């Protein structure tokens, strides 16, 4: 009887301290812990952006599973690609402005991966959600004013699509708007359902 109760209330860990991913996961799961994985995120020679995201998502889940083997672990990684170049976080205004200037009139592909660790089977399951972001061509003054107002210096690509950053785009093509913010919830639901977890749990999922 206790075993069935334990099955109905699994313990979840988000392998991230990102405030954006926390808010997204709260849509599905009311109660979860957060732990940051300590892994090397260096891109390997010849590695595609999609392969990098897949590898890092799984490595993050594995790093946390080493310490919490009995918990369900949700790990995610995201990289923004302009061609074959990866756009990182600017961290400062001048670098963010240069990044936005480079993106004008261009199409970026945001690769967002999610990996679910299943503690019952000790297996890892991965899904990938690409998002195509098409930038408008705006004057430097507009870009500068946007950065001063929203200060998205901790975001890859130097914008927040869920905020004022939406003004920078002519179109976004995605099957899941959550993916661009940092966690593909539709794919995550699919992974959880495939693992036999039924909605809702913990008050929501």
PDB file of C-alpha atoms in Angstrom:
ATOM      1  CA  UNK A   1       0.000   0.000   0.000  1.00  0.00           C
ATOM      2  CA  UNK A   2       2.816   2.373   0.864  1.00  0.00           C
ATOM      3  CA  UNK A   3       4.554   1.502  -2.376  1.00  0.00           C
ATOM      4  CA  UNK A   4       1.500   2.612  -4.379  1.00  0.00           C
ATOM      5  CA  UNK A   5       1.399   5.870  -2.409  1.00  0.00           C
ATOM      6  CA  UNK A   6       5.070   6.505  -3.170  1.00  0.00           C
ATOM      7  CA  UNK A   7       4.411   5.893  -6.849  1.00  0.00           C
ATOM      8  CA  UNK A   8       1.619   8.500  -6.867  1.00  0.00           C
ATOM      9  CA  UNK A   9       3.840  11.195  -5.369  1.00  0.00           C
ATOM     10  CA  UNK A  10       7.228  11.064  -7.093  1.00  0.00           C
ATOM     11  CA  UNK A  11       9.956  13.450  -6.067  1.00  0.00           C
ATOM     12  CA  UNK A  12      11.083  15.802  -8.844  1.00  0.00           C
ATOM     13  CA  UNK A  13      14.351  17.689  -9.234  1.00  0.00           C
ATOM     14  CA  UNK A  14      14.970  20.409 -11.808  1.00  0.00           C
ATOM     15  CA  UNK A  15      18.640  20.301 -12.778  1.00  0.00           C
ATOM     16  CA  UNK A  16      18.866  24.079 -12.960  1.00  0.00           C
ATOM     17  CA  UNK A  17      18.708  27.243 -10.870  1.00  0.00           C
ATOM     18  CA  UNK A  18      17.349  29.252 -13.817  1.00  0.00           C
ATOM     19  CA  UNK A  19      14.438  31.450 -12.682  1.00  0.00           C
ATOM     20  CA  UNK A  20      12.928  31.102 -16.165  1.00  0.00           C
ATOM     21  CA  UNK A  21      12.939  27.293 -16.091  1.00  0.00           C
ATOM     22  CA  UNK A  22      11.570  27.279 -12.542  1.00  0.00           C
ATOM     23  CA  UNK A  23       8.573  29.377 -13.600  1.00  0.00           C
ATOM     24  CA  UNK A  24       7.949  27.179 -16.621  1.00  0.00           C
ATOM     25  CA  UNK A  25       8.094  23.923 -14.662  1.00  0.00           C
ATOM     26  CA  UNK A  26       5.703  25.378 -12.069  1.00  0.00           C
ATOM     27  CA  UNK A  27       3.036  25.253 -14.789  1.00  0.00           C
ATOM     28  CA  UNK A  28       3.174  21.448 -14.600  1.00  0.00           C
ATOM     29  CA  UNK A  29       4.637  20.484 -11.240  1.00  0.00           C
ATOM     30  CA  UNK A  30       3.774  22.249  -8.010  1.00  0.00           C
ATOM     31  CA  UNK A  31       6.584  20.872  -5.848  1.00  0.00           C
ATOM     32  CA  UNK A  32      10.145  20.226  -6.946  1.00  0.00           C
ATOM     33  CA  UNK A  33      13.695  20.890  -5.797  1.00  0.00           C
ATOM     34  CA  UNK A  34      16.396  22.649  -7.809  1.00  0.00           C
ATOM     35  CA  UNK A  35      20.034  21.612  -8.016  1.00  0.00           C
ATOM     36  CA  UNK A  36      22.648  22.979 -10.412  1.00  0.00           C
ATOM     37  CA  UNK A  37      24.734  20.364 -12.227  1.00  0.00           C
ATOM     38  CA  UNK A  38      28.472  20.971 -12.357  1.00  0.00           C
ATOM     39  CA  UNK A  39      29.511  19.908 -15.852  1.00  0.00           C
ATOM     40  CA  UNK A  40      31.846  21.099 -18.575  1.00  0.00           C
ATOM     41  CA  UNK A  41      29.670  22.730 -21.254  1.00  0.00           C
ATOM     42  CA  UNK A  42      32.453  23.194 -23.821  1.00  0.00           C
ATOM     43  CA  UNK A  43      31.435  22.390 -27.382  1.00  0.00           C
ATOM     44  CA  UNK A  44      33.383  19.476 -28.850  1.00  0.00           C
ATOM     45  CA  UNK A  45      35.210  19.815 -32.194  1.00  0.00           C
ATOM     46  CA  UNK A  46      32.832  19.195 -35.089  1.00  0.00           C
ATOM     47  CA  UNK A  47      29.816  18.887 -32.791  1.00  0.00           C
ATOM     48  CA  UNK A  48      26.569  20.258 -34.210  1.00  0.00           C
ATOM     49  CA  UNK A  49      24.515  22.621 -32.079  1.00  0.00           C
ATOM     50  CA  UNK A  50      21.693  20.060 -31.832  1.00  0.00           C
ATOM     51  CA  UNK A  51      24.138  17.342 -30.725  1.00  0.00           C
ATOM     52  CA  UNK A  52      25.685  19.683 -28.160  1.00  0.00           C
ATOM     53  CA  UNK A  53      22.288  20.414 -26.608  1.00  0.00           C
ATOM     54  CA  UNK A  54      21.415  16.702 -26.509  1.00  0.00           C
ATOM     55  CA  UNK A  55      24.710  15.756 -24.861  1.00  0.00           C
ATOM     56  CA  UNK A  56      24.588  18.525 -22.261  1.00  0.00           C
ATOM     57  CA  UNK A  57      20.945  17.848 -21.366  1.00  0.00           C
ATOM     58  CA  UNK A  58      21.757  14.221 -20.606  1.00  0.00           C
ATOM     59  CA  UNK A  59      25.004  15.023 -18.797  1.00  0.00           C
ATOM     60  CA  UNK A  60      23.165  17.486 -16.546  1.00  0.00           C
ATOM     61  CA  UNK A  61      20.601  14.814 -15.673  1.00  0.00           C
ATOM     62  CA  UNK A  62      23.347  12.264 -15.031  1.00  0.00           C
ATOM     63  CA  UNK A  63      25.257  14.659 -12.775  1.00  0.00           C
ATOM     64  CA  UNK A  64      22.222  15.139 -10.527  1.00  0.00           C
ATOM     65  CA  UNK A  65      21.161  11.462 -10.665  1.00  0.00           C
ATOM     66  CA  UNK A  66      24.544  10.519  -9.204  1.00  0.00           C
ATOM     67  CA  UNK A  67      23.514  12.284  -5.980  1.00  0.00           C
ATOM     68  CA  UNK A  68      19.742  11.681  -6.139  1.00  0.00           C
ATOM     69  CA  UNK A  69      19.222   8.272  -7.812  1.00  0.00           C
ATOM     70  CA  UNK A  70      15.676   7.859  -6.442  1.00  0.00           C
ATOM     71  CA  UNK A  71      14.296  11.145  -7.800  1.00  0.00           C
ATOM     72  CA  UNK A  72      12.780  12.006 -11.151  1.00  0.00           C
ATOM     73  CA  UNK A  73      15.178  14.491 -12.720  1.00  0.00           C
ATOM     74  CA  UNK A  74      14.368  17.051 -15.409  1.00  0.00           C
ATOM     75  CA  UNK A  75      17.353  18.609 -17.167  1.00  0.00           C
ATOM     76  CA  UNK A  76      17.430  21.018 -20.063  1.00  0.00           C
ATOM     77  CA  UNK A  77      19.949  22.783 -22.239  1.00  0.00           C
ATOM     78  CA  UNK A  78      19.563  25.476 -24.871  1.00  0.00           C
ATOM     79  CA  UNK A  79      21.821  26.992 -27.488  1.00  0.00           C
ATOM     80  CA  UNK A  80      21.042  29.712 -29.990  1.00  0.00           C
ATOM     81  CA  UNK A  81      22.603  29.171 -33.398  1.00  0.00           C
ATOM     82  CA  UNK A  82      23.239  31.792 -36.075  1.00  0.00           C
ATOM     83  CA  UNK A  83      24.399  29.526 -38.859  1.00  0.00           C
ATOM     84  CA  UNK A  84      26.913  27.270 -37.115  1.00  0.00           C
ATOM     85  CA  UNK A  85      27.892  29.914 -34.549  1.00  0.00           C
ATOM     86  CA  UNK A  86      26.541  29.654 -31.020  1.00  0.00           C
ATOM     87  CA  UNK A  87      25.301  32.838 -29.383  1.00  0.00           C
ATOM     88  CA  UNK A  88      26.034  32.956 -25.686  1.00  0.00           C
ATOM     89  CA  UNK A  89      24.909  35.286 -22.919  1.00  0.00           C
ATOM     90  CA  UNK A  90      26.266  38.786 -23.333  1.00  0.00           C
ATOM     91  CA  UNK A  91      26.432  39.646 -19.597  1.00  0.00           C
ATOM     92  CA  UNK A  92      27.095  43.327 -20.394  1.00  0.00           C
ATOM     93  CA  UNK A  93      25.456  46.085 -22.426  1.00  0.00           C
ATOM     94  CA  UNK A  94      28.085  46.679 -25.128  1.00  0.00           C
ATOM     95  CA  UNK A  95      28.371  42.993 -25.973  1.00  0.00           C
ATOM     96  CA  UNK A  96      24.573  42.628 -26.010  1.00  0.00           C
ATOM     97  CA  UNK A  97      24.246  45.534 -28.441  1.00  0.00           C
ATOM     98  CA  UNK A  98      26.808  43.995 -30.799  1.00  0.00           C
ATOM     99  CA  UNK A  99      24.964  40.684 -30.575  1.00  0.00           C
ATOM    100  CA  UNK A 100      21.623  42.256 -31.476  1.00  0.00           C
ATOM    101  CA  UNK A 101      23.189  44.205 -34.368  1.00  0.00           C
ATOM    102  CA  UNK A 102      24.572  40.961 -35.801  1.00  0.00           C
ATOM    103  CA  UNK A 103      21.142  39.337 -35.591  1.00  0.00           C
ATOM    104  CA  UNK A 104      19.276  42.039 -37.551  1.00  0.00           C
ATOM    105  CA  UNK A 105      17.444  40.537 -40.539  1.00  0.00           C
ATOM    106  CA  UNK A 106      18.794  37.089 -39.660  1.00  0.00           C
ATOM    107  CA  UNK A 107      17.141  33.817 -38.699  1.00  0.00           C
ATOM    108  CA  UNK A 108      18.274  32.160 -35.474  1.00  0.00           C
ATOM    109  CA  UNK A 109      17.538  28.575 -34.501  1.00  0.00           C
ATOM    110  CA  UNK A 110      17.111  27.995 -30.785  1.00  0.00           C
ATOM    111  CA  UNK A 111      17.774  24.356 -29.962  1.00  0.00           C
ATOM    112  CA  UNK A 112      16.175  23.418 -26.644  1.00  0.00           C
ATOM    113  CA  UNK A 113      16.571  19.930 -25.236  1.00  0.00           C
ATOM    114  CA  UNK A 114      14.959  18.213 -22.264  1.00  0.00           C
ATOM    115  CA  UNK A 115      16.110  15.003 -20.597  1.00  0.00           C
ATOM    116  CA  UNK A 116      14.066  13.013 -18.081  1.00  0.00           C
ATOM    117  CA  UNK A 117      15.740  10.566 -15.700  1.00  0.00           C
ATOM    118  CA  UNK A 118      13.440   7.719 -14.680  1.00  0.00           C
ATOM    119  CA  UNK A 119      14.575   6.437 -11.248  1.00  0.00           C
ATOM    120  CA  UNK A 120      12.400   3.324 -11.443  1.00  0.00           C
ATOM    121  CA  UNK A 121      14.211   2.058 -14.547  1.00  0.00           C
ATOM    122  CA  UNK A 122      17.378   4.162 -14.142  1.00  0.00           C
ATOM    123  CA  UNK A 123      17.011   5.301 -17.750  1.00  0.00           C
ATOM    124  CA  UNK A 124      17.335   8.639 -19.554  1.00  0.00           C
ATOM    125  CA  UNK A 125      14.859   9.863 -22.153  1.00  0.00           C
ATOM    126  CA  UNK A 126      15.503  12.873 -24.379  1.00  0.00           C
ATOM    127  CA  UNK A 127      13.467  15.192 -26.606  1.00  0.00           C
ATOM    128  CA  UNK A 128      14.449  18.208 -28.701  1.00  0.00           C
ATOM    129  CA  UNK A 129      12.448  21.277 -29.729  1.00  0.00           C
ATOM    130  CA  UNK A 130      13.833  23.715 -32.315  1.00  0.00           C
ATOM    131  CA  UNK A 131      12.494  27.264 -32.509  1.00  0.00           C
ATOM    132  CA  UNK A 132      13.055  29.539 -35.509  1.00  0.00           C
ATOM    133  CA  UNK A 133      13.365  33.224 -34.625  1.00  0.00           C
ATOM    134  CA  UNK A 134      13.354  35.727 -37.488  1.00  0.00           C
ATOM    135  CA  UNK A 135      14.664  39.184 -36.615  1.00  0.00           C
ATOM    136  CA  UNK A 136      13.441  42.461 -38.015  1.00  0.00           C
ATOM    137  CA  UNK A 137      15.971  45.058 -39.150  1.00  0.00           C
ATOM    138  CA  UNK A 138      15.920  47.857 -36.587  1.00  0.00           C
ATOM    139  CA  UNK A 139      18.175  50.894 -36.069  1.00  0.00           C
ATOM    140  CA  UNK A 140      20.918  50.710 -33.457  1.00  0.00           C
ATOM    141  CA  UNK A 141      19.181  53.371 -31.347  1.00  0.00           C
ATOM    142  CA  UNK A 142      16.088  51.176 -31.039  1.00  0.00           C
ATOM    143  CA  UNK A 143      18.206  48.187 -30.041  1.00  0.00           C
ATOM    144  CA  UNK A 144      20.078  50.274 -27.478  1.00  0.00           C
ATOM    145  CA  UNK A 145      16.850  51.596 -25.971  1.00  0.00           C
ATOM    146  CA  UNK A 146      15.441  48.066 -25.788  1.00  0.00           C
ATOM    147  CA  UNK A 147      18.505  46.807 -23.896  1.00  0.00           C
ATOM    148  CA  UNK A 148      18.404  49.701 -21.439  1.00  0.00           C
ATOM    149  CA  UNK A 149      14.755  49.015 -20.688  1.00  0.00           C
ATOM    150  CA  UNK A 150      14.748  45.210 -20.349  1.00  0.00           C
ATOM    151  CA  UNK A 151      18.435  44.460 -19.608  1.00  0.00           C
ATOM    152  CA  UNK A 152      18.329  40.853 -20.898  1.00  0.00           C
ATOM    153  CA  UNK A 153      22.037  40.304 -20.317  1.00  0.00           C
ATOM    154  CA  UNK A 154      21.576  36.820 -18.822  1.00  0.00           C
ATOM    155  CA  UNK A 155      19.687  35.571 -21.901  1.00  0.00           C
ATOM    156  CA  UNK A 156      21.294  33.910 -24.909  1.00  0.00           C
ATOM    157  CA  UNK A 157      20.743  36.235 -27.854  1.00  0.00           C
ATOM    158  CA  UNK A 158      20.189  39.268 -25.590  1.00  0.00           C
ATOM    159  CA  UNK A 159      16.393  39.392 -25.535  1.00  0.00           C
ATOM    160  CA  UNK A 160      13.367  38.166 -23.602  1.00  0.00           C
ATOM    161  CA  UNK A 161      10.736  36.871 -26.011  1.00  0.00           C
ATOM    162  CA  UNK A 162       8.154  36.768 -23.210  1.00  0.00           C
ATOM    163  CA  UNK A 163       8.650  40.494 -22.613  1.00  0.00           C
ATOM    164  CA  UNK A 164       9.434  43.593 -24.663  1.00  0.00           C
ATOM    165  CA  UNK A 165      11.868  41.550 -26.766  1.00  0.00           C
ATOM    166  CA  UNK A 166       8.948  40.404 -28.908  1.00  0.00           C
ATOM    167  CA  UNK A 167       9.260  43.754 -30.755  1.00  0.00           C
ATOM    168  CA  UNK A 168      12.570  42.581 -32.231  1.00  0.00           C
ATOM    169  CA  UNK A 169      11.062  39.814 -34.369  1.00  0.00           C
ATOM    170  CA  UNK A 170       9.116  39.535 -37.584  1.00  0.00           C
ATOM    171  CA  UNK A 171       8.150  35.919 -36.799  1.00  0.00           C
ATOM    172  CA  UNK A 172       8.711  33.006 -34.438  1.00  0.00           C
ATOM    173  CA  UNK A 173       8.089  29.460 -35.656  1.00  0.00           C
ATOM    174  CA  UNK A 174       7.725  26.869 -32.920  1.00  0.00           C
ATOM    175  CA  UNK A 175       5.528  24.006 -31.829  1.00  0.00           C
ATOM    176  CA  UNK A 176       5.924  25.088 -28.190  1.00  0.00           C
ATOM    177  CA  UNK A 177       6.332  28.742 -27.112  1.00  0.00           C
ATOM    178  CA  UNK A 178       7.772  27.573 -23.774  1.00  0.00           C
ATOM    179  CA  UNK A 179      10.834  26.129 -25.520  1.00  0.00           C
ATOM    180  CA  UNK A 180      12.238  29.526 -26.450  1.00  0.00           C
ATOM    181  CA  UNK A 181      12.037  30.633 -22.798  1.00  0.00           C
ATOM    182  CA  UNK A 182      14.018  27.581 -21.749  1.00  0.00           C
ATOM    183  CA  UNK A 183      11.963  24.406 -21.266  1.00  0.00           C
ATOM    184  CA  UNK A 184       9.876  22.576 -23.912  1.00  0.00           C
ATOM    185  CA  UNK A 185       6.847  21.666 -21.790  1.00  0.00           C
ATOM    186  CA  UNK A 186       4.937  19.809 -24.519  1.00  0.00           C
ATOM    187  CA  UNK A 187       7.865  17.452 -25.110  1.00  0.00           C
ATOM    188  CA  UNK A 188       8.327  17.127 -21.339  1.00  0.00           C
ATOM    189  CA  UNK A 189       4.672  16.096 -20.955  1.00  0.00           C
ATOM    190  CA  UNK A 190       5.229  13.459 -23.628  1.00  0.00           C
ATOM    191  CA  UNK A 191       8.271  12.107 -21.769  1.00  0.00           C
ATOM    192  CA  UNK A 192       6.417  12.003 -18.445  1.00  0.00           C
ATOM    193  CA  UNK A 193       3.418  10.279 -19.996  1.00  0.00           C
ATOM    194  CA  UNK A 194       5.656   7.735 -21.721  1.00  0.00           C
ATOM    195  CA  UNK A 195       7.245   6.991 -18.341  1.00  0.00           C
ATOM    196  CA  UNK A 196       3.821   6.128 -16.940  1.00  0.00           C
ATOM    197  CA  UNK A 197       3.253   9.264 -14.865  1.00  0.00           C
ATOM    198  CA  UNK A 198      -0.367  10.348 -15.049  1.00  0.00           C
ATOM    199  CA  UNK A 199      -1.612  13.917 -14.695  1.00  0.00           C
ATOM    200  CA  UNK A 200      -2.125  15.543 -12.322  1.00  0.00           C
ATOM    201  CA  UNK A 201       0.480  14.965  -9.642  1.00  0.00           C
ATOM    202  CA  UNK A 202       1.575  17.252  -6.783  1.00  0.00           C
ATOM    203  CA  UNK A 203      -1.559  19.345  -7.220  1.00  0.00           C
ATOM    204  CA  UNK A 204      -0.880  19.905 -10.927  1.00  0.00           C
ATOM    205  CA  UNK A 205       1.318  17.282 -12.527  1.00  0.00           C
TER     206      UNK A 205
END
